[in-house]
Coordinates of C-alpha atoms in Angstrom, one line a residue:
X1374 CA -18.1 65.3 -33.5
X1375 CA -15.6 64.5 -30.7
X1376 CA -12.3 66.3 -30.8
X1377 CA -9.1 64.3 -30.6
X1378 CA -7.3 65.4 -27.5
X1379 CA -4.4 64.1 -25.5
X1380 CA -6.5 63.0 -22.5
X1381 CA -8.9 61.1 -24.8
X1382 CA -6.0 59.3 -26.5
X1383 CA -4.5 58.4 -23.1
X1384 CA -7.8 57.0 -22.0
X1385 CA -8.2 54.8 -25.1
X1386 CA -4.6 53.5 -24.7
X1387 CA -5.3 52.6 -21.1
X1388 CA -8.6 50.8 -22.0
X1389 CA -6.8 48.8 -24.6
X1390 CA -4.1 47.7 -22.1
X1391 CA -6.7 46.7 -19.6
X1392 CA -8.6 44.5 -22.2
X1393 CA -5.4 42.9 -23.3
X1394 CA -4.4 42.0 -19.7
X1395 CA -7.8 40.7 -18.8
X1396 CA -8.4 38.4 -21.9
X1397 CA -4.8 37.5 -23.0
X1398 CA -2.1 37.9 -20.4
X1399 CA -4.0 37.1 -17.1
X1400 CA -5.3 33.7 -18.2
X1401 CA -1.8 32.6 -19.3
X1402 CA -0.3 33.6 -15.9
X1403 CA -3.1 31.8 -14.1
X1404 CA -2.5 28.6 -16.0
X1405 CA 1.2 28.8 -15.3
X1406 CA 0.9 29.1 -11.5
X1407 CA -2.4 27.6 -10.4
X1408 CA -2.9 24.6 -12.8
X1409 CA 0.6 23.3 -13.1
X1410 CA 1.8 21.7 -9.9
X1411 CA 4.5 19.6 -11.5
X1412 CA 7.1 22.2 -12.3
X1413 CA 6.1 23.2 -15.8
X1414 CA 4.9 26.7 -15.0
X1415 CA 4.3 28.9 -18.0
X1416 CA 3.6 26.0 -20.4
X1417 CA 0.4 25.3 -22.1
X1418 CA -2.0 23.1 -20.1
X1419 CA -1.4 20.1 -22.3
X1420 CA 2.4 20.5 -22.4
X1421 CA 4.6 17.5 -21.5
X1422 CA 8.2 17.4 -20.4
X1423 CA 10.6 17.6 -23.3
X1424 CA 12.0 14.2 -22.7
X1425 CA 8.5 12.6 -22.8
X1426 CA 7.5 14.5 -26.0
X1427 CA 10.5 13.1 -27.8
X1428 CA 10.1 9.6 -26.4
X1429 CA 6.4 9.4 -27.3
X1430 CA 7.1 10.4 -30.9
X1431 CA 6.7 7.2 -32.9
X1432 CA 9.5 6.5 -35.4
X1433 CA 8.0 6.6 -38.9
X1434 CA 8.0 3.6 -41.2
X1435 CA 7.9 4.0 -44.9
X1436 CA 4.7 2.8 -46.5
X1437 CA 4.6 2.1 -50.2
X1438 CA 2.2 4.2 -52.3
X1439 CA 0.7 3.5 -55.7
X1440 CA 2.4 5.7 -58.3
X1441 CA 0.4 7.3 -61.0
X1442 CA 1.8 7.4 -64.5
X1443 CA 4.1 10.3 -65.0
X1444 CA 4.3 11.1 -61.4
X1445 CA 7.1 10.4 -58.9
X1446 CA 5.9 8.1 -56.1
X1447 CA 6.7 9.4 -52.6
X1448 CA 6.3 6.9 -49.8
X1449 CA 3.9 8.1 -47.1
X1450 CA 5.5 7.6 -43.7
X1451 CA 3.2 5.8 -41.2
X1452 CA 3.8 5.6 -37.4
X1453 CA 5.5 2.5 -36.2
X1454 CA 3.2 0.3 -34.1
X1455 CA 3.5 0.5 -30.4
X1456 CA 5.8 -2.3 -29.1
X1457 CA 4.2 -5.0 -26.8
X1458 CA 5.6 -5.3 -23.4
X1459 CA 6.9 -8.0 -23.1
X1460 CA 6.8 -9.5 -26.6
X1461 CA 5.3 -13.0 -27.0
X1462 CA 7.5 -15.6 -25.5
X1463 CA 9.6 -13.2 -23.5
X1464 CA 9.4 -11.9 -19.9
X1465 CA 10.5 -8.8 -18.0
X1466 CA 12.3 -8.5 -14.8
X1467 CA 11.8 -5.9 -12.1
X1468 CA 12.6 -5.0 -8.5
X1469 CA 10.7 -3.6 -5.6
X1470 CA 12.6 -1.5 -3.0
X1471 CA 11.7 0.2 0.2
X1472 CA 12.6 3.6 -1.1
X1473 CA 11.2 3.3 -4.6
X1474 CA 11.6 6.4 -6.7
X1475 CA 12.4 8.6 -3.7
X1476 CA 15.9 7.1 -3.5
X1477 CA 17.2 5.2 -6.6
X1478 CA 20.4 4.0 -5.1
X1479 CA 19.1 0.5 -4.4
X1480 CA 18.1 0.3 -8.0
X1481 CA 21.6 1.4 -9.1
X1482 CA 23.3 -1.1 -6.8
X1483 CA 21.1 -3.9 -8.1
X1484 CA 21.7 -2.9 -11.8
X1485 CA 25.5 -2.8 -11.2
X1486 CA 25.5 -6.1 -9.4
X1487 CA 23.5 -8.1 -12.0
X1488 CA 24.7 -6.1 -15.1
X1489 CA 21.1 -5.6 -16.2
X1490 CA 18.6 -2.8 -15.7
X1491 CA 15.2 -4.0 -14.5
X1492 CA 12.3 -3.2 -16.7
X1493 CA 9.9 -2.4 -13.9
X1494 CA 10.3 -0.6 -10.5
X1495 CA 7.5 -1.4 -8.1
X1496 CA 6.9 0.9 -5.1
X1497 CA 4.2 1.4 -2.5
X1498 CA 1.9 4.4 -2.0
X1499 CA -0.5 4.6 0.9
X1500 CA -3.9 6.3 0.7
X1501 CA -3.2 8.3 3.8
X1502 CA -1.1 10.7 1.7
X1503 CA -4.1 12.0 -0.2
X1504 CA -2.2 13.4 -3.2
X1505 CA -0.9 12.5 -6.6
X1506 CA 2.7 13.4 -7.4
X1507 CA 3.6 13.1 -11.0
X1508 CA 7.3 13.5 -10.3
X1509 CA 7.7 10.0 -8.8
X1510 CA 6.4 8.5 -12.0
X1511 CA 8.5 10.6 -14.3
X1512 CA 11.6 9.8 -12.3
X1513 CA 11.1 6.1 -13.1
X1514 CA 9.8 6.4 -16.7
X1515 CA 12.6 8.7 -17.7
X1516 CA 15.0 5.9 -17.1
X1517 CA 13.2 3.5 -19.4
X1518 CA 11.6 1.7 -16.5
X1519 CA 7.8 1.0 -16.1
X1520 CA 6.4 2.3 -12.9
X1521 CA 4.2 -0.2 -10.9
X1522 CA 2.4 1.2 -7.9
X1523 CA 1.3 -1.0 -5.0
X1524 CA -1.6 1.3 -4.3
X1525 CA -2.6 0.6 -0.6
X1526 CA -5.8 1.8 1.0
X1527 CA -4.5 2.2 4.5
X1528 CA -2.1 4.2 6.7
X1529 CA 1.0 2.0 7.2
X1530 CA 2.2 4.3 10.0
X1531 CA -0.7 3.1 12.2
X1532 CA -0.1 -0.6 11.6
X1533 CA -0.7 -2.5 14.9
X1534 CA 2.2 -4.4 16.3
X1535 CA 0.1 -7.4 17.2
X1536 CA -0.1 -9.6 14.2
X1537 CA -3.9 -10.4 14.4
X1538 CA -4.7 -6.7 14.6
X1539 CA -2.5 -5.4 11.8
X1540 CA -5.5 -5.2 9.4
X1541 CA -7.7 -3.2 11.8
X1542 CA -8.1 0.3 10.4
X1543 CA -11.9 1.1 10.3
X1544 CA -11.4 4.3 8.3
X1545 CA -10.2 2.1 5.4
X1546 CA -13.0 -0.6 5.6
X1547 CA -14.1 -1.8 2.2
X1548 CA -17.6 -0.4 2.8
X1549 CA -16.1 3.1 2.9
X1550 CA -14.5 2.6 -0.5
X1551 CA -17.7 1.2 -2.0
X1552 CA -19.8 4.0 -0.5
X1553 CA -17.7 6.6 -2.2
X1554 CA -15.9 8.2 0.8
X1555 CA -12.6 8.1 -1.1
X1556 CA -14.0 9.1 -4.5
X1557 CA -12.4 12.6 -4.7
X1558 CA -9.0 11.1 -3.9
X1559 CA -9.4 8.2 -6.4
X1560 CA -10.5 10.7 -9.1
X1561 CA -7.4 12.8 -8.3
X1562 CA -5.2 9.8 -9.0
X1563 CA -7.2 8.9 -12.1
X1564 CA -6.7 12.4 -13.5
X1565 CA -3.0 12.3 -12.6
X1566 CA -2.4 8.9 -14.2
X1567 CA -4.4 10.0 -17.3
X1568 CA -2.1 13.1 -17.6
X1569 CA 1.1 11.1 -17.6
X1570 CA 0.8 10.2 -21.2
X1571 CA 2.4 6.8 -20.8
X1572 CA 1.3 3.5 -19.4
X1573 CA 1.7 2.5 -15.7
X1574 CA 0.8 -0.6 -13.7
X1575 CA -1.6 -0.3 -10.7
X1576 CA -1.3 -3.1 -8.2
X1577 CA -4.4 -2.2 -6.1
X1578 CA -5.0 -3.7 -2.7
X1579 CA -2.7 -6.7 -3.0
X1580 CA -2.6 -9.9 -0.9
X1581 CA -6.3 -9.6 -0.3
X1582 CA -6.6 -13.3 0.4
X1583 CA -4.8 -12.9 3.7
X1584 CA -5.7 -11.2 7.0
X1585 CA -3.0 -8.6 7.5
X1586 CA -4.3 -5.7 5.5
X1587 CA -7.4 -3.5 6.1
X1588 CA -8.9 -4.4 2.7
X1589 CA -8.8 -8.2 3.3
X1590 CA -12.2 -9.8 3.8
X1591 CA -10.8 -11.6 6.9
X1592 CA -10.1 -8.2 8.6
X1593 CA -11.5 -4.8 9.5
X1594 CA -15.1 -5.9 9.7
X1595 CA -15.2 -6.5 5.9
X1596 CA -17.8 -8.9 4.5
X1597 CA -17.7 -11.5 1.8
X1598 CA -18.0 -10.0 -1.7
X1599 CA -16.9 -6.5 -0.7
X1600 CA -13.4 -6.8 -2.1
X1601 CA -14.8 -7.3 -5.6
X1602 CA -17.2 -4.5 -5.2
X1603 CA -14.4 -2.1 -4.0
X1604 CA -12.2 -3.2 -6.9
X1605 CA -14.9 -2.6 -9.5
X1606 CA -15.7 0.8 -8.0
X1607 CA -12.2 2.0 -8.2
X1608 CA -11.7 0.6 -11.7
X1609 CA -14.9 2.3 -12.9
X1610 CA -13.9 5.7 -11.6
X1611 CA -10.7 5.5 -13.6
X1612 CA -12.6 4.5 -16.7
X1613 CA -15.1 7.4 -16.2
X1614 CA -12.2 9.8 -16.1
X1615 CA -10.6 8.3 -19.2
X1616 CA -7.5 6.9 -17.5
X1617 CA -7.1 4.1 -19.9
X1618 CA -3.3 3.6 -19.9
X1619 CA -3.4 1.6 -16.7
X1620 CA -2.5 -2.0 -16.4
X1621 CA -4.6 -3.4 -13.6
X1622 CA -2.7 -6.0 -11.5
X1623 CA -4.8 -8.2 -9.3
X1624 CA -2.3 -9.6 -6.9
X1625 CA -3.0 -12.2 -4.2
X1626 CA -0.5 -14.0 -2.0
X1627 CA 0.3 -17.6 -3.0
X1628 CA -2.4 -19.8 -1.5
X1629 CA -1.9 -21.1 2.0
X1630 CA -3.9 -22.8 4.7
X1631 CA -6.9 -20.7 5.8
X1632 CA -6.5 -18.2 3.0
X1633 CA -9.6 -16.7 1.4
X1634 CA -10.6 -18.6 -1.8
X1635 CA -9.1 -16.8 -4.8
X1636 CA -12.1 -17.4 -7.1
X1637 CA -14.4 -15.5 -4.6
X1638 CA -12.0 -12.4 -4.8
X1639 CA -11.5 -12.2 -8.5
X1640 CA -13.3 -9.2 -10.1
X1641 CA -13.4 -10.8 -13.6
X1642 CA -11.4 -10.6 -16.8
X1643 CA -13.0 -7.3 -17.8
X1644 CA -11.5 -5.7 -14.7
X1645 CA -8.0 -7.3 -14.6
X1646 CA -5.1 -7.2 -17.0
X1647 CA -2.4 -9.1 -15.2
X1648 CA -2.4 -11.6 -12.3
X1649 CA 0.2 -10.8 -9.7
X1650 CA 1.5 -13.3 -7.1
X1651 CA 3.6 -12.8 -3.9
X1652 CA 5.7 -15.8 -2.8
X1653 CA 9.0 -16.2 -1.0
X1654 CA 11.4 -18.9 0.0
X1655 CA 12.4 -18.3 3.6
X1656 CA 9.3 -16.7 5.3
X1657 CA 7.6 -18.2 8.3
X1658 CA 6.2 -21.6 7.2
X1659 CA 8.6 -22.1 4.3
X1660 CA 11.9 -22.3 6.1
X1661 CA 12.3 -25.7 4.4
X1662 CA 13.8 -25.3 0.9
X1663 CA 11.2 -24.9 -1.8
X1664 CA 12.0 -24.1 -5.4
X1665 CA 10.3 -21.4 -7.5
X1666 CA 8.0 -24.0 -9.0
X1667 CA 7.1 -25.5 -5.7
X1668 CA 6.1 -22.1 -4.3
X1669 CA 4.1 -20.8 -7.3
X1670 CA 2.9 -23.7 -9.4
X1671 CA 0.0 -24.9 -7.1
X1672 CA -1.5 -21.4 -7.0
X1673 CA -1.1 -20.8 -10.8
X1674 CA -2.9 -24.1 -11.3
X1675 CA -5.7 -22.9 -9.1
X1676 CA -5.9 -19.6 -11.0
X1677 CA -6.3 -21.4 -14.3
X1678 CA -9.7 -22.7 -13.1
X1679 CA -11.2 -19.2 -13.6
X1680 CA -8.8 -17.0 -15.6
X1681 CA -6.2 -17.3 -18.4
X1682 CA -4.7 -13.8 -17.8
X1683 CA -0.9 -13.4 -17.9
X1684 CA 0.9 -13.9 -14.6
X1685 CA 3.5 -11.5 -13.0
X1686 CA 5.4 -12.5 -9.9
X1687 CA 4.9 -9.2 -8.2
X1688 CA 7.0 -10.1 -5.1
X1689 CA 9.5 -12.8 -4.6
X1690 CA 12.8 -13.4 -2.9
X1691 CA 15.0 -16.0 -1.2
X1692 CA 16.8 -16.1 2.1
X1693 CA 20.5 -17.0 2.3
X1694 CA 20.1 -18.4 5.8
X1695 CA 21.0 -21.8 4.6
X1696 CA 23.4 -20.6 1.9
X1697 CA 21.0 -21.6 -0.9
X1698 CA 19.9 -18.2 -2.3
X1699 CA 22.2 -18.5 -5.4
X1700 CA 20.9 -22.0 -6.0
X1701 CA 17.3 -20.8 -5.7
X1702 CA 17.9 -18.0 -8.2
X1703 CA 19.5 -20.3 -10.7
X1704 CA 16.6 -22.7 -10.5
X1705 CA 14.2 -19.8 -10.9
X1706 CA 15.7 -18.8 -14.2
X1707 CA 15.9 -22.4 -15.3
X1708 CA 12.2 -23.0 -14.5
X1709 CA 10.8 -19.7 -15.8
X1710 CA 10.9 -20.6 -19.6
X1711 CA 8.7 -23.6 -18.8
X1712 CA 5.9 -21.1 -17.8
X1713 CA 5.1 -19.0 -20.9
X1714 CA 2.1 -17.6 -19.0
X1715 CA 4.5 -15.9 -16.5
X1716 CA 5.5 -12.7 -18.3
X1717 CA 7.4 -11.0 -15.5
X1718 CA 9.2 -11.5 -12.2
X1719 CA 9.8 -8.7 -9.6
X1720 CA 12.4 -9.3 -7.0
X1721 CA 12.0 -7.8 -3.5
X1722 CA 15.4 -6.0 -3.2
X1723 CA 15.3 -5.0 0.4
X1724 CA 16.1 -6.1 3.9
X1725 CA 13.0 -6.9 6.0
X1726 CA 12.9 -9.6 8.6
X1727 CA 15.7 -11.2 6.5
X1728 CA 18.0 -9.8 3.8
X1729 CA 16.3 -10.6 0.5
X1730 CA 18.7 -8.4 -1.6
X1731 CA 20.5 -10.0 -4.5
X1732 CA 23.2 -7.3 -4.4
X1733 CA 24.1 -8.2 -0.9
X1734 CA 25.6 -11.5 -2.0
X1735 CA 28.3 -12.0 -4.7
X1736 CA 27.1 -15.6 -5.4
X1737 CA 23.4 -14.5 -5.7
X1738 CA 24.4 -11.5 -8.0
X1739 CA 26.4 -13.9 -10.2
X1740 CA 23.5 -16.4 -10.4
X1741 CA 21.0 -13.6 -11.2
X1742 CA 23.4 -12.0 -13.8
X1743 CA 23.8 -15.4 -15.5
X1744 CA 20.0 -16.1 -15.6
X1745 CA 18.9 -12.6 -16.7
X1746 CA 21.5 -12.6 -19.6
X1747 CA 19.2 -14.9 -21.6
X1748 CA 17.7 -13.1 -24.7
X1749 CA 14.2 -13.6 -23.5
X1750 CA 14.7 -10.9 -20.8
X1751 CA 16.4 -8.3 -23.1
X1752 CA 13.4 -6.4 -24.4
X1753 CA 13.2 -2.9 -22.9
X1754 CA 10.2 -0.9 -21.8
X1755 CA 9.4 2.4 -23.4
X1756 CA 6.8 5.1 -22.8
X1757 CA 5.2 3.8 -26.1
X1758 CA 4.9 0.2 -24.9
X1759 CA 1.5 -1.5 -24.6
X1760 CA 1.0 -4.3 -22.0
X1761 CA 0.8 -7.9 -23.2
X1762 CA -2.7 -9.0 -22.4
X1763 CA -2.3 -12.6 -23.7
X1764 CA 0.4 -15.2 -23.2
X1765 CA 2.3 -17.3 -25.6
X1766 CA 1.1 -20.9 -26.1
X1767 CA 3.0 -23.5 -24.2
X1768 CA 5.9 -25.1 -26.0
X1769 CA 5.0 -28.3 -27.9
X1770 CA 5.6 -31.5 -26.0
X1771 CA 8.6 -33.4 -27.4
X1772 CA 7.7 -36.3 -29.7
X1773 CA 8.2 -39.7 -28.0
X1774 CA 11.2 -41.6 -29.2
X1775 CA 10.0 -44.8 -30.9
X1776 CA 11.1 -48.1 -29.5
X1777 CA 13.3 -49.7 -32.1
X1778 CA 12.2 -53.2 -31.2
X1779 CA 8.6 -53.0 -29.9
X1780 CA 7.0 -56.0 -28.2
X1781 CA 4.7 -57.9 -30.6
X1782 CA 1.9 -57.8 -28.0
X1783 CA 2.1 -54.0 -27.5
X1784 CA -0.7 -51.9 -28.8
X1785 CA -1.9 -48.3 -28.1
X1786 CA -5.0 -49.6 -26.3
X1787 CA -2.8 -51.6 -24.0
X1788 CA -0.8 -48.5 -22.8
X1789 CA -1.2 -47.9 -19.1
X1790 CA -2.3 -44.2 -18.4
X1791 CA -0.4 -42.1 -16.0
X1792 CA -2.1 -41.8 -12.6
X1793 CA -3.6 -38.4 -11.9
X1794 CA -1.2 -35.9 -10.2
X1795 CA -2.0 -35.3 -6.6
X1796 CA -2.5 -31.6 -5.9
X1797 CA 0.3 -30.4 -3.5
X1798 CA -0.7 -28.9 -0.2
X1799 CA 0.7 -25.4 0.1
X1800 CA 2.2 -24.6 3.5
X1801 CA 3.4 -21.1 2.5
X1802 CA 2.3 -18.3 4.6
X1803 CA 2.4 -14.6 3.7
X1804 CA 5.6 -12.6 3.5
X1805 CA 5.9 -9.2 5.0
X1806 CA 5.3 -6.8 2.1
X1807 CA 6.9 -3.4 1.7
X1808 CA 5.1 -0.4 2.9
X1809 CA 6.9 2.7 1.8
X1810 CA 6.2 6.3 2.8
X1811 CA 4.5 8.1 0.0
X1812 CA 6.6 11.2 -0.1

């Protein structure tokens, strides 16, 4: 039998301390420093920021229960359903700025000028950065604004100055995306988006029907059909990772002469949630005044030949060169309710080639403030919101006013039908989209 001695007791105590450090303390320290790059060191791996935990908590609603004789009935609370964004018949407003979440002063200036906080902030992130930064999303979401990322597979810093060569970056050819050369990076983003805990919109490889980006089929040695293959490949990687709180925004430029046909670039309704469109009054080719309807309606009509997905105007703006910006904005808000399939409009609030900013003009700010004050733009976005995936039916046509003294010879079969509408020819060319440094 072993005798209990001081050295033996000391050895046992030392062994217990080593076991406790190895199996209890060390793993916690490792999780805090090595697996938490977003500033929450020391928290459990599944921990969320305090503001997000509170915001995600669904307010309970009382649910009636069946009382048994002689027992007091206590209603069982049930979680409130997640709000749809935007609700049926309503629309959201947003802005896109050059600085995005890295500098929110343009957002604050816009909000102050129009007396309304946008529901969406769109910003660009290029693939050259090769990292996912949660902070830029939280910065936006914490304000009650939905983040929408224009996720661009290129390096904007190497954009050629010659217009025809702007889309030439062989590293970012569609074939490289399809063949998996960016899979590790894509999965990093998918994991990051999954870990956010709230929905975001991903506007991947936009304006693909043009020639000015490396992912366009008209550029960079890309071939017909490769855009759809690349889109599906990226989408499928997100699905494999379990990143399901993503609103996929397929976003061409408004149709123009020599653009790639939209139906050949569409991945299919199973791969798209929202249709996005870019269109401006005042870019090259549309110096002549064109209303909101004149710019967008021909392309929306074309889209309806192959999809009924909701439409978001992901980039728009108007120049004030002719002093008509305020008029254009007023017309936009007048015409929007006539398009129940347009569920959102994002203004390009920046200076690029011309000054598109609303906040730069008192008249434009007042016109925007008056239009956005309508109740249909009042629904906020929250981290619990779910995207609207269908649109409200169009409003019923007004009943014709009967003629109080019809001609005796008139009859329904004698009514002359309206001639078919002639499809307008779009002369709009592409705007210059924002390409913002990703950090």
